[in-house]
mmCIF file of C-alpha atoms and ligand atoms in Angstrom:
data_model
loop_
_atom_site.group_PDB
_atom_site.id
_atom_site.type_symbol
_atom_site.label_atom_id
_atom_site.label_comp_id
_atom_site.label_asym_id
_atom_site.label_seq_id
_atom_site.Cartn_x
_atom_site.Cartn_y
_atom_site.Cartn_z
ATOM 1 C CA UNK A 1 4.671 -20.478 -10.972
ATOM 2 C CA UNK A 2 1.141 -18.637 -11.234
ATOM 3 C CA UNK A 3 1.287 -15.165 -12.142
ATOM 4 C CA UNK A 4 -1.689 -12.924 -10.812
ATOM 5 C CA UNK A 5 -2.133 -9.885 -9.815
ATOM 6 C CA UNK A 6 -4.562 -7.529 -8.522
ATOM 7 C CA UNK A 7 -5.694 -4.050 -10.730
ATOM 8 C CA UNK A 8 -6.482 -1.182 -8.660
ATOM 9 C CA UNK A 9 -7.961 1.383 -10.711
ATOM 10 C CA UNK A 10 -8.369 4.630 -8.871
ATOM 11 C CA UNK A 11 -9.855 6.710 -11.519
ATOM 12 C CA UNK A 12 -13.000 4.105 -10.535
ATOM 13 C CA UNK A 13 -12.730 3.755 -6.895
ATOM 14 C CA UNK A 14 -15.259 5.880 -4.537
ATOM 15 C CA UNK A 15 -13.362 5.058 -1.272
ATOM 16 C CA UNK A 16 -16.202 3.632 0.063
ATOM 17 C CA UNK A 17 -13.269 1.609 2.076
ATOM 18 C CA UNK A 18 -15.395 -1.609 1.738
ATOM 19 C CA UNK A 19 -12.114 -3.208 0.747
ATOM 20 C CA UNK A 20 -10.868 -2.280 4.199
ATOM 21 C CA UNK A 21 -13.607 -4.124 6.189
ATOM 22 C CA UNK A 22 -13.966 -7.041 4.042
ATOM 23 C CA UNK A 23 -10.378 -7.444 4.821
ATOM 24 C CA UNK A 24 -10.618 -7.358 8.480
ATOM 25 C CA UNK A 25 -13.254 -9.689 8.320
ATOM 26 C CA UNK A 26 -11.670 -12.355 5.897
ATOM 27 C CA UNK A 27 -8.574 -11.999 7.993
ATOM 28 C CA UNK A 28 -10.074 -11.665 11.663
ATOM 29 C CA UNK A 29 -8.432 -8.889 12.260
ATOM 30 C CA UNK A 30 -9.583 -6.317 15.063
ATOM 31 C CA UNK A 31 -10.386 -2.582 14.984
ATOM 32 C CA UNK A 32 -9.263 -1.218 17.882
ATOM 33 C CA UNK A 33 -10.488 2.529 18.677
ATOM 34 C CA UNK A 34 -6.873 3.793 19.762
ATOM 35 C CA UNK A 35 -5.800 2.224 16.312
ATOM 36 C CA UNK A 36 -8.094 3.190 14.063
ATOM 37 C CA UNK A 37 -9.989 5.841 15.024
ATOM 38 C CA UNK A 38 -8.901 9.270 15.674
ATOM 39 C CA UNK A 39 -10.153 13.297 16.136
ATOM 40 C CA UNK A 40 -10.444 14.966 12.093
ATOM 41 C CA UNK A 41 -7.318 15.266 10.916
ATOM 42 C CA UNK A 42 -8.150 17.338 7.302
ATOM 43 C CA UNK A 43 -8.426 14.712 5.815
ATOM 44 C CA UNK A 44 -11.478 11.592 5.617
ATOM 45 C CA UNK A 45 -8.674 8.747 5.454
ATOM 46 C CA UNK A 46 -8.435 6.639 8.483
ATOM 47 C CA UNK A 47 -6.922 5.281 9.586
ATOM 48 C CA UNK A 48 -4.031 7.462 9.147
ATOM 49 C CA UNK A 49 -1.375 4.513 8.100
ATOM 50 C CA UNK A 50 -1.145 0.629 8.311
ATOM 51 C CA UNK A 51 -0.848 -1.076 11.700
ATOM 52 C CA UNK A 52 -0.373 -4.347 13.513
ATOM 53 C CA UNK A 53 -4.070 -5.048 13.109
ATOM 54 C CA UNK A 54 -4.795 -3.338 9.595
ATOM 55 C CA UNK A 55 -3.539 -4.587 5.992
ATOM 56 C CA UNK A 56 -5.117 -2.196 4.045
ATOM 57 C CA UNK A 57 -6.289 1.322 3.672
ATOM 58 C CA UNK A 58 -7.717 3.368 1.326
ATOM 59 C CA UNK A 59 -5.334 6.918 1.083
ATOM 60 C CA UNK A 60 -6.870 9.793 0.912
ATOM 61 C CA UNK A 61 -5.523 12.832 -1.346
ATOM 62 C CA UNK A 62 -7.733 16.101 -0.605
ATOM 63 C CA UNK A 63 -7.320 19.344 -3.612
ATOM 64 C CA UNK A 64 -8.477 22.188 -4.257
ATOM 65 C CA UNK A 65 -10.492 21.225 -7.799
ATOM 66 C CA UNK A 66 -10.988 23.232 -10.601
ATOM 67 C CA UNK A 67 -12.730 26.599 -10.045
ATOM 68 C CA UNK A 68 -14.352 27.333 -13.536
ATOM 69 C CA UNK A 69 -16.345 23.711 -12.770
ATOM 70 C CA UNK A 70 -19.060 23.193 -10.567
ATOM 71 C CA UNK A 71 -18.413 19.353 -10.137
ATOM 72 C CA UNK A 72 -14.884 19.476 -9.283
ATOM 73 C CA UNK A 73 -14.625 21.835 -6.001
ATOM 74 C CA UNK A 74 -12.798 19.573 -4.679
ATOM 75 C CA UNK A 75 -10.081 16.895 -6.454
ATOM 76 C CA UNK A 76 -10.377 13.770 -4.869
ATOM 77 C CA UNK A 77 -7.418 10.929 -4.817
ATOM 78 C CA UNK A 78 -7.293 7.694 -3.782
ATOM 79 C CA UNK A 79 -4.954 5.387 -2.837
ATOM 80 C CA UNK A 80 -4.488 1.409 -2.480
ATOM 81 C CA UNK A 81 -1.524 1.152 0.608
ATOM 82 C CA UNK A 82 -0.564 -2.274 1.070
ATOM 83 C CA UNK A 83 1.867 -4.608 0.028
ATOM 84 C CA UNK A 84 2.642 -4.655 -3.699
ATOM 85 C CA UNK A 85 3.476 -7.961 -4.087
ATOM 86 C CA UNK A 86 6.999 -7.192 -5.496
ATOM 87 C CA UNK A 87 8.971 -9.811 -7.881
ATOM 88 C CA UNK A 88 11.930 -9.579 -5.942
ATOM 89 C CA UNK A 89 10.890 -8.947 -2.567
ATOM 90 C CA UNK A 90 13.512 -7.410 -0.174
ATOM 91 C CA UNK A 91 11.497 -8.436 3.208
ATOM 92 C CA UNK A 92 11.628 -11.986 2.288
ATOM 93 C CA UNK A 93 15.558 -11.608 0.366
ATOM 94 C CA UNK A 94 16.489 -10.319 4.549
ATOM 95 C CA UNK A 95 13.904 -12.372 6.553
ATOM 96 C CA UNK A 96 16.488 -14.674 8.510
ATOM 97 C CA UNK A 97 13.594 -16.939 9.433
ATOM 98 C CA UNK A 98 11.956 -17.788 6.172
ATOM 99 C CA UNK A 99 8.537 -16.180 7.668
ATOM 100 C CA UNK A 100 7.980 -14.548 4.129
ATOM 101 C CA UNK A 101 8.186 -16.538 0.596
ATOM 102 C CA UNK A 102 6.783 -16.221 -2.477
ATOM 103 C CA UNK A 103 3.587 -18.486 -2.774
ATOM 104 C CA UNK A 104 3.547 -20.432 -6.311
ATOM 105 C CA UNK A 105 0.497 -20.358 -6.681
ATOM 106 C CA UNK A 106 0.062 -16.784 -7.079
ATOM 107 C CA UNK A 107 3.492 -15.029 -7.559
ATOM 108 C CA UNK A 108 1.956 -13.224 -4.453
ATOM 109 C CA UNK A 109 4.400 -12.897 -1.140
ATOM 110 C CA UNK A 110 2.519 -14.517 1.521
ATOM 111 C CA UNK A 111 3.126 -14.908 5.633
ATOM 112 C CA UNK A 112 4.014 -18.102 8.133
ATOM 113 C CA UNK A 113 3.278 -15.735 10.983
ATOM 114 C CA UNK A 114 4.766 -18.816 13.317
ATOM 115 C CA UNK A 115 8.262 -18.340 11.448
ATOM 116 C CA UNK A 116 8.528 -14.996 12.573
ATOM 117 C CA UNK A 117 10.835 -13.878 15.275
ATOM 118 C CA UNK A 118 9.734 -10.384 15.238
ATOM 119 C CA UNK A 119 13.232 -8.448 14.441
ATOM 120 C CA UNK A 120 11.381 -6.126 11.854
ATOM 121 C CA UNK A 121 13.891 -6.180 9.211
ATOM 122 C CA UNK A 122 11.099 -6.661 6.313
ATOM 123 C CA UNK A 123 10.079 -3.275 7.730
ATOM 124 C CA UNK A 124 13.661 -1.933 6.997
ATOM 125 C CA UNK A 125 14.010 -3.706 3.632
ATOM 126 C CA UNK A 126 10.389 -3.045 2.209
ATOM 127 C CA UNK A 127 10.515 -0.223 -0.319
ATOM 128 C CA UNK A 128 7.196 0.524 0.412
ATOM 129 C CA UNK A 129 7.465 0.875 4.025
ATOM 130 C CA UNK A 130 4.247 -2.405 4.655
ATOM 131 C CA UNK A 131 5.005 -4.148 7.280
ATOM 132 C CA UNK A 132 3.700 -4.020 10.609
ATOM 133 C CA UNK A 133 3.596 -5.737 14.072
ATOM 134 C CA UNK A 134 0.774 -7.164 16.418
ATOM 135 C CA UNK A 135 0.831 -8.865 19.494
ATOM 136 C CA UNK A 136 3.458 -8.818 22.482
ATOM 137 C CA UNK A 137 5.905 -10.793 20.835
ATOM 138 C CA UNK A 138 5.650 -8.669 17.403
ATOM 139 C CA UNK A 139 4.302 -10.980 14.827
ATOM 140 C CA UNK A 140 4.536 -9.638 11.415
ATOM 141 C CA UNK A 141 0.995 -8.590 10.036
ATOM 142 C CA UNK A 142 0.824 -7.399 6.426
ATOM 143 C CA UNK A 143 -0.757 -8.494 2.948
ATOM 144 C CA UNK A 144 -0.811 -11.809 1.892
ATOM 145 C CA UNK A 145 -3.040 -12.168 -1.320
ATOM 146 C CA UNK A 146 -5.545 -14.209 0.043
ATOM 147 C CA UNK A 147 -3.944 -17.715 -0.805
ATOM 148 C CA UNK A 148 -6.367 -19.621 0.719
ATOM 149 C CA UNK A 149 -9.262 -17.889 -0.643
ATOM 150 C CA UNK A 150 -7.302 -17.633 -4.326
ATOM 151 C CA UNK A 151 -6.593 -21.939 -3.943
ATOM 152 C CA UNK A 152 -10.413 -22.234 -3.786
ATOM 153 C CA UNK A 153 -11.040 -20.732 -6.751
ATOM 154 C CA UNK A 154 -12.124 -16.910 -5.123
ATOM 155 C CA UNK A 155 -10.648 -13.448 -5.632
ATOM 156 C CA UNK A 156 -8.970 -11.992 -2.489
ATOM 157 C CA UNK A 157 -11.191 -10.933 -0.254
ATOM 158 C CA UNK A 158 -10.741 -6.926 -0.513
ATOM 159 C CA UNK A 159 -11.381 -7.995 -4.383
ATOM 160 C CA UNK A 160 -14.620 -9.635 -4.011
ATOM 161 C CA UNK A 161 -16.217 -6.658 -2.281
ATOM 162 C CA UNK A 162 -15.919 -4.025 -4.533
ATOM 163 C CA UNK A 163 -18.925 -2.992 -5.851
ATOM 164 C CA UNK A 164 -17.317 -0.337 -8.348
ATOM 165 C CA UNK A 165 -14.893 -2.599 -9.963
ATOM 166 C CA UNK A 166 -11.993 -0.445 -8.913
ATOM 167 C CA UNK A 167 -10.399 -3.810 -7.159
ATOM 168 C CA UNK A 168 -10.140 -6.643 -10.211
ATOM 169 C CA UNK A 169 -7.990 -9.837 -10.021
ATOM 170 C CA UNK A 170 -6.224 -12.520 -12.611
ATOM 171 C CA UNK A 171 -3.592 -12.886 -14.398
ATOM 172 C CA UNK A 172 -1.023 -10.359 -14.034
ATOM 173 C CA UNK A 173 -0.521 -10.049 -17.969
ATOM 174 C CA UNK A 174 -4.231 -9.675 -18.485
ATOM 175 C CA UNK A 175 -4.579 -6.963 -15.402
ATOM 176 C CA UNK A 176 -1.570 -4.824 -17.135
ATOM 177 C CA UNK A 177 -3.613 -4.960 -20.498
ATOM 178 C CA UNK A 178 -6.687 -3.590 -18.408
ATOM 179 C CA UNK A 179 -4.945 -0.997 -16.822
ATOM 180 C CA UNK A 180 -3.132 0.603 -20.202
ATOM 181 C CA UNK A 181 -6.398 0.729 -21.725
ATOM 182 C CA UNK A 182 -7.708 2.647 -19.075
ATOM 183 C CA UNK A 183 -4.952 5.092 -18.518
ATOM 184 C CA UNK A 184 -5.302 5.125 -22.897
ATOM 185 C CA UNK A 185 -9.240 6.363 -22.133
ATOM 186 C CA UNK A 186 -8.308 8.594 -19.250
ATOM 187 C CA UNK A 187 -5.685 10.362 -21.177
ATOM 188 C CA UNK A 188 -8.257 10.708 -23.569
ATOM 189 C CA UNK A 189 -10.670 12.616 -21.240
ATOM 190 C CA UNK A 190 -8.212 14.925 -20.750
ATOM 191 C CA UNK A 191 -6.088 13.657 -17.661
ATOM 192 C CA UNK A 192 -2.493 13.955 -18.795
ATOM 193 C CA UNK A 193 -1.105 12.528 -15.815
ATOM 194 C CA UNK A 194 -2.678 9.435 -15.957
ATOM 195 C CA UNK A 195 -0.436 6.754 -15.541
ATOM 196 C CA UNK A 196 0.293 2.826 -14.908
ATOM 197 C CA UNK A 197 2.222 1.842 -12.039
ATOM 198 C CA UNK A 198 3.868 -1.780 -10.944
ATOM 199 C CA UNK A 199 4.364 -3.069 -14.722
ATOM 200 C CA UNK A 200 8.472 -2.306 -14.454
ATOM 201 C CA UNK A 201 8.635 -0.857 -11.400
ATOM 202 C CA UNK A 202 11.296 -2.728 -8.690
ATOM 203 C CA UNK A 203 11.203 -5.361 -12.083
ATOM 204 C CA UNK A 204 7.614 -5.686 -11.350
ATOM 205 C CA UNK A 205 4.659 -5.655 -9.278
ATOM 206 C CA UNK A 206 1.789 -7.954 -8.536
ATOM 207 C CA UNK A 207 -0.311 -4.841 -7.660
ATOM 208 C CA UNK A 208 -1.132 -2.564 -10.908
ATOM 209 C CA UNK A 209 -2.212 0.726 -10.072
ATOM 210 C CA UNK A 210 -4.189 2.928 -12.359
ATOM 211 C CA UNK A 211 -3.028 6.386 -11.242
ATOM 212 C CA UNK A 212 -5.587 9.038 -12.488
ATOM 213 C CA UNK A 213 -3.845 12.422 -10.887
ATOM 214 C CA UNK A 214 0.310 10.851 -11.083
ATOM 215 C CA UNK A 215 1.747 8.717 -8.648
ATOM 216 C CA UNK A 216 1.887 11.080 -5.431
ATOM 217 C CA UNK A 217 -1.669 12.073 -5.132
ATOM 218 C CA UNK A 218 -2.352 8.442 -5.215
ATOM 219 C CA UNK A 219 0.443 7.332 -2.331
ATOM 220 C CA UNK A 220 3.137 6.184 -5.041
ATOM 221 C CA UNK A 221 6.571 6.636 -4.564
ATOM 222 C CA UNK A 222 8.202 7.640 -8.067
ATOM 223 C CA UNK A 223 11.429 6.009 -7.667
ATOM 224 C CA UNK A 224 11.069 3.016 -5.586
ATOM 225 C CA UNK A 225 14.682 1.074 -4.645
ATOM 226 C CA UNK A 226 15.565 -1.815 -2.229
ATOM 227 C CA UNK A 227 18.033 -1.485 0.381
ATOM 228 C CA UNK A 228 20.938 -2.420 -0.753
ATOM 229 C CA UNK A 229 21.468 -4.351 2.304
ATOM 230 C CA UNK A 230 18.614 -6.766 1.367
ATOM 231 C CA UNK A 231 20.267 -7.631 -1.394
ATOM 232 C CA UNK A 232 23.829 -8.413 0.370
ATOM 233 C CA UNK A 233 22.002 -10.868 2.641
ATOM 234 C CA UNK A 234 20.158 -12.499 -0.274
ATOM 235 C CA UNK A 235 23.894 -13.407 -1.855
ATOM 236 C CA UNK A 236 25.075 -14.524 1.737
ATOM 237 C CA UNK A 237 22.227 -16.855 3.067
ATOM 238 C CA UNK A 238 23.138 -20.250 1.027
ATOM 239 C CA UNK A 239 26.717 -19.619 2.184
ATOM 240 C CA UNK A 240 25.881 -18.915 6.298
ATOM 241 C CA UNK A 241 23.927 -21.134 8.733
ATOM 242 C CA UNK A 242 20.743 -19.864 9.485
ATOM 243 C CA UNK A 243 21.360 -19.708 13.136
ATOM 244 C CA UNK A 244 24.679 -17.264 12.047
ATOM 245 C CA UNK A 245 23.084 -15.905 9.673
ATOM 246 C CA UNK A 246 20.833 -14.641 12.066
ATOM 247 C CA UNK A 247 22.873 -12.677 13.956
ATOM 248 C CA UNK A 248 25.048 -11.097 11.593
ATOM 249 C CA UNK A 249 22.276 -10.033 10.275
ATOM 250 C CA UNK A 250 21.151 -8.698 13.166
ATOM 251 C CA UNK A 251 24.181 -6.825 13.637
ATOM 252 C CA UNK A 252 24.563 -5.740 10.320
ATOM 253 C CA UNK A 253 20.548 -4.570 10.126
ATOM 254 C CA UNK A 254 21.027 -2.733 14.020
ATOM 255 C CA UNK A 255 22.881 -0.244 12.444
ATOM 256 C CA UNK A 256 20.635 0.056 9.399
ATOM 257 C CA UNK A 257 17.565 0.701 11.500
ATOM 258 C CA UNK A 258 15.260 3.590 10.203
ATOM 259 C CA UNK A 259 16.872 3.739 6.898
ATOM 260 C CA UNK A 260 15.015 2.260 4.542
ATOM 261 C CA UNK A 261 11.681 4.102 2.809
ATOM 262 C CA UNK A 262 9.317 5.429 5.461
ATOM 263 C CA UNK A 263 6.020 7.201 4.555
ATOM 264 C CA UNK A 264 6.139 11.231 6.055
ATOM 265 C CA UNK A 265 3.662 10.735 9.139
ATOM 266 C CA UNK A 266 2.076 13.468 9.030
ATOM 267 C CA UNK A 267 -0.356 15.546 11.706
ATOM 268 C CA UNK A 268 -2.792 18.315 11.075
ATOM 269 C CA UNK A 269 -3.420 21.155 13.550
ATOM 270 C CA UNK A 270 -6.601 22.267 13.664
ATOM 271 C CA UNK A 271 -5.969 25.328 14.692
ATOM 272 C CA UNK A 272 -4.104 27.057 11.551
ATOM 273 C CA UNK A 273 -5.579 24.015 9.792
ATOM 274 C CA UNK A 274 -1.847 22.748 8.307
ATOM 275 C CA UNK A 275 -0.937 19.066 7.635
ATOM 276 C CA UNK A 276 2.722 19.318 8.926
ATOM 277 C CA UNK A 277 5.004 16.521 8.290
ATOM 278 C CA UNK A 278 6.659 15.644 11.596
ATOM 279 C CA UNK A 279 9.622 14.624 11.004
ATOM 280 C CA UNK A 280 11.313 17.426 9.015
ATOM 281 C CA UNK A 281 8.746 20.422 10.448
ATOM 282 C CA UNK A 282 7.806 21.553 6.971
ATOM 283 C CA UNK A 283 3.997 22.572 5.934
ATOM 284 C CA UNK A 284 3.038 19.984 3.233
ATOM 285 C CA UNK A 285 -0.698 20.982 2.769
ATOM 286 C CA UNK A 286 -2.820 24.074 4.226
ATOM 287 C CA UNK A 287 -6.908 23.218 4.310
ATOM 288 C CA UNK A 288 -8.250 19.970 3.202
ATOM 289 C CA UNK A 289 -9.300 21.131 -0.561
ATOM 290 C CA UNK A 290 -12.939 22.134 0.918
ATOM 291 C CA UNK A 291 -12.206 25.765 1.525
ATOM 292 C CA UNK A 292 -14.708 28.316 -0.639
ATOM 293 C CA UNK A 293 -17.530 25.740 -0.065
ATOM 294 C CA UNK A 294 -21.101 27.125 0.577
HETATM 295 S S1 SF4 B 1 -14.092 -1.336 -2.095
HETATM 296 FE FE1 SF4 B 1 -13.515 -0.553 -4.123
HETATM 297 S S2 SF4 B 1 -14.542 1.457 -4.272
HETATM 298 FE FE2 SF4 B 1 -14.570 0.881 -2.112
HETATM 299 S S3 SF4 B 1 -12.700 1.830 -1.305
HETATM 300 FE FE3 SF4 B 1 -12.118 -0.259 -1.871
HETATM 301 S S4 SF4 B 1 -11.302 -0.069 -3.961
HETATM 302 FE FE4 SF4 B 1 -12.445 1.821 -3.517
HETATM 303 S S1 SF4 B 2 5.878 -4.264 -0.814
HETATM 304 FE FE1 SF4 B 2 7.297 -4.615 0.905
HETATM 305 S S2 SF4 B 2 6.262 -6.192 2.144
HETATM 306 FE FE2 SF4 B 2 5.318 -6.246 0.095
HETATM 307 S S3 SF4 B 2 6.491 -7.769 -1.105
HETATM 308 FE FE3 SF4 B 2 7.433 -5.763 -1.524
HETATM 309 S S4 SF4 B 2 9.088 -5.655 0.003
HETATM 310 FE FE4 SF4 B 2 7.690 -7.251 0.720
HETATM 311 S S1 SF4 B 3 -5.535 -9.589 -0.710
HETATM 312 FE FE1 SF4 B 3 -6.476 -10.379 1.195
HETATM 313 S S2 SF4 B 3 -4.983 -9.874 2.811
HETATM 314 FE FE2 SF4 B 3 -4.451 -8.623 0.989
HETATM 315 S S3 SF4 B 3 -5.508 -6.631 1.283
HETATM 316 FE FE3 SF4 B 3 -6.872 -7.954 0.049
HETATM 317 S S4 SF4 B 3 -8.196 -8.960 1.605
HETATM 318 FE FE4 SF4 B 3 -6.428 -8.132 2.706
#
């Protein structure tokens, strides 16, 4: 099996969200105003998280910058969130209807969107919290690498549109080389917590992220881990009909519901001009890193 993977290197990105639109575009996917557009919310990412019709975003990470220098009022961090192409996928370990499986020729975990029955336990599993739904009868809609584009002998799509070079593609041993030489050189200009992401992480990633401020300013969860449960079903599918399979599964998962990794989703009220993460209440951010400008 092919190993690739794509290098995002955020210290060189300028979130000009090209990667966004080329993806739409390669993919046909829509841009619906109620989806993807919304009122300032303190911060320039939109839209706000991934959605049935939207594979991709660019994260936004708004800080105050460093007072004593005039280029750095504010500190600016960006984010690749989409699927990262795990080694050992958990959405296609508890997909009971083989819609997700690892493509050869990539390493990459692509979609049969005509497999899937729309139970949503890849969002469950995912440690990553990826995948979303479109359509009446939810059809999973996430990340697939590009296959077809990758079998003709092109980069994925988001890949080929980066004018920066912040997006690269190949093999995954050659991307991981790239990226420690860069964190080596940003280290070296004096950002300590520069750091590689996806090399051992979850045994591996297909999506190498040059982290410039850490993981968290750029989207990262620090400890990623699979649901147990994802696991469990793995061991049990050679011994359990599919059709079975299926529904204990399904009972099993109804009770697992909601547990798995979820990004905060957070809101920002103009008013007192806090980003408030809703589902605990707590004040995560005041002012969008732009206060003291002239
Ligand atoms: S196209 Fe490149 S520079 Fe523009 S937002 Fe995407 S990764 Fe960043
Ligand atoms: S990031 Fe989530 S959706 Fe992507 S391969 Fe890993 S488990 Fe699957
Ligand atoms: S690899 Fe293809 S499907 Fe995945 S984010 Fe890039 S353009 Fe979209």
């Amino acid at each position: 099996m092919a190993d690739l993977a794509i290098l995002f290197d955020a210290s060189r990105c300028s979130a000009c969200k090209g990667c966004q639109v080329a993806c739409k575009c390669w993919n046909g996917l829509p841009s619906p105003t109620e989806k993807n557009v919304q009122s300032f919310t303190g911060s320039y990412q939109s839209p706000l998280d991934l959605n049935g019709d939207t594979r991709l975003i660019i994260s936004f990470d708004e800080a105050a910058g460093d007072p004593d220098t005039q280029w750095n009022r504010v500190r600016w961090a960006f984010g690749r969130r989409s699927c990262q192409h795990c080694s050992n996928p958990a959405c296609a370990s508890i997909c009971p209807s083989g819609a997700l499986s690892v493509e050869e020729s990539t390493g990459f975990v692509t979609v049969t969107e005509d497999k899937c029955i729309g139970c949503k336990y890849c969002s469950t599993a995912c440690p990553f919290d990826v995948p979303r739904y479109h359509g009446k009868k939810p059809k999973i809609n996430k990340c697939t690498g590009c296959p077809e584009r990758v079998a003709n002998g092109r980069t994925p799509a988001c890949v080929q549109t980066c004018q920066p070079e912040a997006l690269k593609f190949g093999d995954r041993e050659e991307m991981l080389a790239l990226g420690k030489e860069r964190v080596a050189y940003l280290q070296a200009k004096g950002f300590k917590d520069a750091v590689l992401y996806g090399e051992n992480e979850l045994d591996g990633l297909h999506v190498i992220t040059v982290a410039k401020y850490g993981l968290t300013p750029h989207g990262l969860p620090v400890d990623p881990q699979i649901n147990p449960f994802a696991e469990l079903v793995d061991i049990a599918k050679p011994v359990i009909a599919l059709a079975a399979g299926a529904t204990v599964v399904g009972l099993a998962t109804s009770f697992l519901t909601g547990v798995g990794y979820k990004q905060p989703q957070l809101r920002y009220d103009v008013t007192t001009k806090e980003t408030i993460d809703e589902t605990t209440g707590t004040v995560v951010k005041v002012g969008n890193g732009q206060e003291g400008e002239e």
